[in-house]
Amino acid sequence: MQEWQEEVLAEVRAGSRISDRDIVDKVRRAVLMQRLPPGTRLPEVTLGEVFGVSRSVVRKALTRLASEHVVDQRPNQVARVRAPSIEETRETFAARRLVEGEVAALLAGRLDAASHARLAAEARGEVEAHGRDDEPARIEHSLAIHHLLAEHSPNRVLGAMLTDLILRTSIVIALYKRPNLASCFLEGDHAALLAALGQGDAEAAREGIQRHLESLEALLDLSPREASIDLMAILGRSREQA
Amino acid sequence: MQEWQEEVLAEVRAGSRISDRDIVDKVRRAVLMQRLPPGTRLPEVTLGEVFGVSRSVVRKALTRLASEHVVDQRPNQVARVRAPSIEETRETFAARRLVEGEVAALLAGRLDAASHARLAAEARGEVEAHGRDDEPARIEHSLAIHHLLAEHSPNRVLGAMLTDLILRTSIVIALYKRPNLASCFLEGDHAALLAALGQGDAEAAREGIQRHLESLEALLDLSPREASIDLMAILGRSREQA
DNA sequence: AACAGGTTCATTGTATACAGGATAAAGGTC
DNA sequence: GACCTTTATCCTGTATACAATGAACCTGTT
């Protein structure tokens, strides 16, 4: 809670106006980048001081983050960064396969040239970043691809659901990535997907997405943690004072 | 805004403690029952007086309702009951077909006896209520069936998404139901679904759900409204003083 | 040394006050 | 009479104060 306060404070001094949406964005991003590990306490006053606003604004932001499944907000208790279980991780991936597969199928053959070019550019950017061993940049490009799919979904309801699922899977990927793994890059997956989209082959696009997500999930370490996590959650101390 | 205030006030006097969740429940229910038609203004102070709490609690409730897509909350403007467009209605139904179909497929053959019995009882209750021409009761039973599916979904993430979609489709059904139609009852659909679930036939269950939802959507009047709704939304007055 | 009890502190829940923005009504102009 | 401007009112945005709950800690006992 000490180091990142300073980081955010710096960002705050640069930008002048702070609203609840800014707080949501910054916290979401910090969770995604693992600067705020799961279980981190997020007291309202502290956050208020960090962002230079009062508790009212922070409270609204926290409620929103809770509805995005980023933080856990329980009555009379400090909000904490959520730690999705292994089971929930599997379920989130399954849900995303279903939804993103459908979105890709709907999108097949219906992408305008500009959007397709934009997607292709991001895909190129991803392989290039991977070549440079620049994993953060690679992740940005990869996320951009999937977010573009969500944005352009002909079905906006599914698109919004997909946006949520992309965030949630990103969080659990960061959480459960095998530590020895340098990158979660799956060579050619995105290119193949774009090809299927361009050719208008809906089923190929759907299966391309689904296989891609299955491979991604397989890269994670989802072996049961000998109930250590459960014990932590139940009698848990010893994580927040670090 | 006058009549339902009294109703709610009565309910409030009965139950003693009021929290934001109670407000969410009551407003959600009122919207579902069309006691709060789309576009209804929901000022924070008024709601506060109705429920006997201050704006803080009301604000939290409204934010939650907004995240449930029940109300529209825009900066510096009064919250209003949301009026989903015809296009969004179609998209919501499509999303629900996808998600509920998958949930049904996952659930096929995996329902314990008690849950199956509960579902069967609700289905019987529905036909019985329909026989009595008691549409509100029929709706309750029908909703109970679908909510049970969502609750028992092996994939809890999909289950939560389904709960949200059930609410949203219920709202648009109330909104776009053909006025001459007495009931949205589809004879045998639920029974057939239960049979497929009991036999463990995943694909039959999925298709049963999907056909059921398609029939439901077909019962609605989703013909374009000659842009009258759009004009209303854009230059709109003249709806709230009623 | 382990445990039960009570006490203190940290943190959230709720209400209220004031400031700013949006809407609606009144007044003035063409 | 229609249109623009001005003003008044309503309503939300934000901050702050007080109450209430929960967690940590300290103490006294066995």
mmCIF file of C-alpha atoms in Angstrom, chain A residues 71-157:
data_model
loop_
_atom_site.group_PDB
_atom_site.id
_atom_site.type_symbol
_atom_site.label_atom_id
_atom_site.label_comp_id
_atom_site.label_asym_id
_atom_site.label_seq_id
_atom_site.Cartn_x
_atom_site.Cartn_y
_atom_site.Cartn_z
ATOM 1 C CA VAL A 71 -13.082 -6.145 -5.782
ATOM 2 C CA ASP A 72 -14.999 -7.864 -3.028
ATOM 3 C CA GLN A 73 -17.274 -5.548 -1.091
ATOM 4 C CA ARG A 74 -18.888 -7.066 1.983
ATOM 5 C CA PRO A 75 -20.991 -5.222 4.545
ATOM 6 C CA ASN A 76 -19.004 -3.554 7.300
ATOM 7 C CA GLN A 77 -15.734 -4.815 5.920
ATOM 8 C CA VAL A 78 -12.946 -3.260 3.925
ATOM 9 C CA ALA A 79 -13.114 -3.791 0.212
ATOM 10 C CA ARG A 80 -10.388 -6.137 -1.013
ATOM 11 C CA VAL A 81 -9.006 -7.055 -4.362
ATOM 12 C CA ARG A 82 -10.818 -10.194 -5.407
ATOM 13 C CA ALA A 83 -9.029 -13.524 -5.750
ATOM 14 C CA PRO A 84 -11.085 -15.731 -8.058
ATOM 15 C CA SER A 85 -10.821 -19.408 -7.179
ATOM 16 C CA ILE A 86 -9.493 -22.021 -9.550
ATOM 17 C CA GLU A 87 -12.989 -23.289 -10.120
ATOM 18 C CA GLU A 88 -14.250 -19.822 -10.963
ATOM 19 C CA THR A 89 -11.305 -19.404 -13.297
ATOM 20 C CA ARG A 90 -12.330 -22.489 -15.245
ATOM 21 C CA GLU A 91 -15.922 -21.299 -15.353
ATOM 22 C CA THR A 92 -14.913 -17.839 -16.507
ATOM 23 C CA PHE A 93 -12.907 -19.333 -19.352
ATOM 24 C CA ALA A 94 -15.801 -21.582 -20.340
ATOM 25 C CA ALA A 95 -18.172 -18.628 -20.351
ATOM 26 C CA ARG A 96 -15.770 -16.589 -22.429
ATOM 27 C CA ARG A 97 -15.355 -19.391 -24.950
ATOM 28 C CA LEU A 98 -19.098 -19.509 -25.384
ATOM 29 C CA VAL A 99 -19.599 -15.750 -25.687
ATOM 30 C CA GLU A 100 -16.504 -14.790 -27.652
ATOM 31 C CA GLY A 101 -17.013 -17.764 -29.967
ATOM 32 C CA GLU A 102 -20.489 -16.518 -30.756
ATOM 33 C CA VAL A 103 -19.295 -12.951 -31.247
ATOM 34 C CA ALA A 104 -16.595 -14.127 -33.629
ATOM 35 C CA ALA A 105 -19.121 -16.211 -35.550
ATOM 36 C CA LEU A 106 -21.478 -13.240 -35.827
ATOM 37 C CA LEU A 107 -18.615 -11.048 -36.946
ATOM 38 C CA ALA A 108 -17.342 -13.376 -39.665
ATOM 39 C CA GLY A 109 -17.563 -11.691 -43.033
ATOM 40 C CA ARG A 110 -19.179 -8.603 -41.572
ATOM 41 C CA LEU A 111 -16.055 -6.640 -40.664
ATOM 42 C CA ASP A 112 -15.493 -3.479 -42.635
ATOM 43 C CA ALA A 113 -12.074 -3.001 -44.213
ATOM 44 C CA ALA A 114 -10.942 -0.397 -41.703
ATOM 45 C CA SER A 115 -11.665 -2.580 -38.691
ATOM 46 C CA HIS A 116 -10.024 -5.569 -40.299
ATOM 47 C CA ALA A 117 -6.939 -3.497 -41.018
ATOM 48 C CA ARG A 118 -6.908 -2.282 -37.439
ATOM 49 C CA LEU A 119 -7.086 -5.861 -36.165
ATOM 50 C CA ALA A 120 -4.328 -6.958 -38.504
ATOM 51 C CA ALA A 121 -2.153 -4.085 -37.307
ATOM 52 C CA GLU A 122 -2.636 -5.125 -33.688
ATOM 53 C CA ALA A 123 -1.810 -8.719 -34.551
ATOM 54 C CA ARG A 124 1.407 -7.597 -36.256
ATOM 55 C CA GLY A 125 2.181 -5.422 -33.269
ATOM 56 C CA GLU A 126 1.771 -8.432 -31.028
ATOM 57 C CA VAL A 127 4.247 -10.666 -32.878
ATOM 58 C CA GLU A 128 6.657 -7.762 -33.092
ATOM 59 C CA ALA A 129 6.424 -7.089 -29.365
ATOM 60 C CA HIS A 130 6.902 -10.776 -28.691
ATOM 61 C CA GLY A 131 10.026 -10.675 -30.853
ATOM 62 C CA ARG A 132 11.348 -7.869 -28.664
ATOM 63 C CA ASP A 133 10.506 -9.888 -25.530
ATOM 64 C CA ASP A 134 8.332 -6.951 -24.520
ATOM 65 C CA GLU A 135 5.602 -8.852 -22.723
ATOM 66 C CA PRO A 136 3.655 -5.832 -21.424
ATOM 67 C CA ALA A 137 3.388 -4.418 -24.947
ATOM 68 C CA ARG A 138 2.408 -7.839 -26.295
ATOM 69 C CA ILE A 139 -0.382 -8.075 -23.743
ATOM 70 C CA GLU A 140 -1.612 -4.616 -24.722
ATOM 71 C CA HIS A 141 -1.845 -5.644 -28.371
ATOM 72 C CA SER A 142 -3.498 -8.942 -27.545
ATOM 73 C CA LEU A 143 -6.074 -7.245 -25.336
ATOM 74 C CA ALA A 144 -6.688 -4.661 -28.038
ATOM 75 C CA ILE A 145 -7.596 -7.411 -30.497
ATOM 76 C CA HIS A 146 -10.149 -8.987 -28.212
ATOM 77 C CA HIS A 147 -11.560 -5.649 -27.117
ATOM 78 C CA LEU A 148 -12.026 -4.709 -30.769
ATOM 79 C CA LEU A 149 -14.020 -7.886 -31.301
ATOM 80 C CA ALA A 150 -16.201 -6.976 -28.326
ATOM 81 C CA GLU A 151 -16.689 -3.411 -29.522
ATOM 82 C CA HIS A 152 -17.643 -4.432 -33.029
ATOM 83 C CA SER A 153 -19.949 -7.220 -31.974
ATOM 84 C CA PRO A 154 -23.157 -6.894 -33.993
ATOM 85 C CA ASN A 155 -24.921 -7.929 -30.810
ATOM 86 C CA ARG A 156 -24.067 -5.161 -28.334
ATOM 87 C CA VAL A 157 -25.430 -7.064 -25.367
#
